[in-house]
Amino acid sequence: MITVTSDLSIAIEHVKENCRITRLSRYLNNEGKPKHPMIIKVLTELTKEEVIQAIFDGYKIRE
């Protein structure tokens, strides 16, 4: 489980609720560019593996 900041956790939750997995997988494979700032934040601050782990396995918020 990865540890993220509270800002990043808000962005991750936005991606989980609003981004389709097919579209997210395209973004992770560098096929197209997201326009929404929250999605861009998640993709720039985390690696591909960390994004997948955060969405499917969860994360802890750094205090």
PDB file of C-alpha atoms in Angstrom:
ATOM      1  CA  MET A   1       0.000   0.000   0.000  1.00  0.00           C
ATOM      2  CA  ILE A   2       1.408   3.383  -0.975  1.00  0.00           C
ATOM      3  CA  THR A   3       1.348   6.526   1.150  1.00  0.00           C
ATOM      4  CA  VAL A   4       0.147   9.764  -0.449  1.00  0.00           C
ATOM      5  CA  THR A   5      -0.558  13.352   0.563  1.00  0.00           C
ATOM      6  CA  SER A   6      -4.109  14.481   1.267  1.00  0.00           C
ATOM      7  CA  ASP A   7      -4.146  16.523  -1.992  1.00  0.00           C
ATOM      8  CA  LEU A   8      -3.195  13.464  -3.985  1.00  0.00           C
ATOM      9  CA  SER A   9      -5.779  11.315  -2.195  1.00  0.00           C
ATOM     10  CA  ILE A  10      -8.514  13.733  -3.315  1.00  0.00           C
ATOM     11  CA  ALA A  11      -7.234  13.476  -6.894  1.00  0.00           C
ATOM     12  CA  ILE A  12      -7.116   9.657  -6.687  1.00  0.00           C
ATOM     13  CA  GLU A  13     -10.716   9.555  -5.462  1.00  0.00           C
ATOM     14  CA  HIS A  14     -11.749  11.796  -8.359  1.00  0.00           C
ATOM     15  CA  VAL A  15     -10.076   9.437 -10.827  1.00  0.00           C
ATOM     16  CA  LYS A  16     -11.713   6.395  -9.193  1.00  0.00           C
ATOM     17  CA  GLU A  17     -15.169   7.953  -9.440  1.00  0.00           C
ATOM     18  CA  ASN A  18     -14.993   9.741 -12.784  1.00  0.00           C
ATOM     19  CA  CYS A  19     -12.459   8.105 -15.085  1.00  0.00           C
ATOM     20  CA  ARG A  20     -13.313   4.957 -17.007  1.00  0.00           C
ATOM     21  CA  ILE A  21     -10.751   2.182 -16.701  1.00  0.00           C
ATOM     22  CA  THR A  22     -10.376   1.940 -20.483  1.00  0.00           C
ATOM     23  CA  ARG A  23      -9.587   5.635 -20.727  1.00  0.00           C
ATOM     24  CA  LEU A  24      -7.259   5.508 -17.731  1.00  0.00           C
ATOM     25  CA  SER A  25      -5.371   2.578 -19.252  1.00  0.00           C
ATOM     26  CA  ARG A  26      -4.861   4.622 -22.414  1.00  0.00           C
ATOM     27  CA  TYR A  27      -3.474   7.510 -20.387  1.00  0.00           C
ATOM     28  CA  LEU A  28      -1.154   5.139 -18.508  1.00  0.00           C
ATOM     29  CA  ASN A  29       0.144   3.811 -21.834  1.00  0.00           C
ATOM     30  CA  ASN A  30       0.753   7.361 -23.121  1.00  0.00           C
ATOM     31  CA  GLU A  31      -2.066   7.139 -25.655  1.00  0.00           C
ATOM     32  CA  GLY A  32      -3.676  10.540 -25.436  1.00  0.00           C
ATOM     33  CA  LYS A  33      -3.474  13.311 -22.857  1.00  0.00           C
ATOM     34  CA  PRO A  34      -5.972  13.973 -20.091  1.00  0.00           C
ATOM     35  CA  LYS A  35      -7.437  17.461 -19.795  1.00  0.00           C
ATOM     36  CA  HIS A  36      -8.740  17.388 -16.238  1.00  0.00           C
ATOM     37  CA  PRO A  37      -6.228  18.745 -13.689  1.00  0.00           C
ATOM     38  CA  MET A  38      -6.988  16.034 -11.107  1.00  0.00           C
ATOM     39  CA  ILE A  39      -6.208  13.249 -13.581  1.00  0.00           C
ATOM     40  CA  ILE A  40      -3.050  15.050 -14.693  1.00  0.00           C
ATOM     41  CA  LYS A  41      -1.961  15.391 -11.035  1.00  0.00           C
ATOM     42  CA  VAL A  42      -2.335  11.653 -10.395  1.00  0.00           C
ATOM     43  CA  LEU A  43      -0.530  10.684 -13.595  1.00  0.00           C
ATOM     44  CA  THR A  44       2.385  13.076 -13.026  1.00  0.00           C
ATOM     45  CA  GLU A  45       2.973  12.359  -9.328  1.00  0.00           C
ATOM     46  CA  LEU A  46       2.639   8.560  -9.402  1.00  0.00           C
ATOM     47  CA  THR A  47       4.161   5.836 -11.543  1.00  0.00           C
ATOM     48  CA  LYS A  48       1.953   3.547 -13.611  1.00  0.00           C
ATOM     49  CA  GLU A  49       2.228   0.794 -10.991  1.00  0.00           C
ATOM     50  CA  GLU A  50       1.422   3.204  -8.147  1.00  0.00           C
ATOM     51  CA  VAL A  51      -1.691   4.490  -9.933  1.00  0.00           C
ATOM     52  CA  ILE A  52      -2.978   0.942 -10.407  1.00  0.00           C
ATOM     53  CA  GLN A  53      -2.161   0.049  -6.800  1.00  0.00           C
ATOM     54  CA  ALA A  54      -3.829   3.198  -5.419  1.00  0.00           C
ATOM     55  CA  ILE A  55      -7.023   2.595  -7.384  1.00  0.00           C
ATOM     56  CA  PHE A  56      -7.408  -1.133  -6.804  1.00  0.00           C
ATOM     57  CA  ASP A  57      -5.544  -1.853  -3.544  1.00  0.00           C
ATOM     58  CA  GLY A  58      -5.951   1.444  -1.719  1.00  0.00           C
ATOM     59  CA  TYR A  59      -3.530   3.891  -0.144  1.00  0.00           C
ATOM     60  CA  LYS A  60      -2.684   5.563   3.149  1.00  0.00           C
ATOM     61  CA  ILE A  61      -2.724   9.310   3.684  1.00  0.00           C
ATOM     62  CA  ARG A  62       0.520  10.778   4.978  1.00  0.00           C
ATOM     63  CA  GLU A  63      -0.020  12.757   8.173  1.00  0.00           C
TER      64      GLU A  63
END
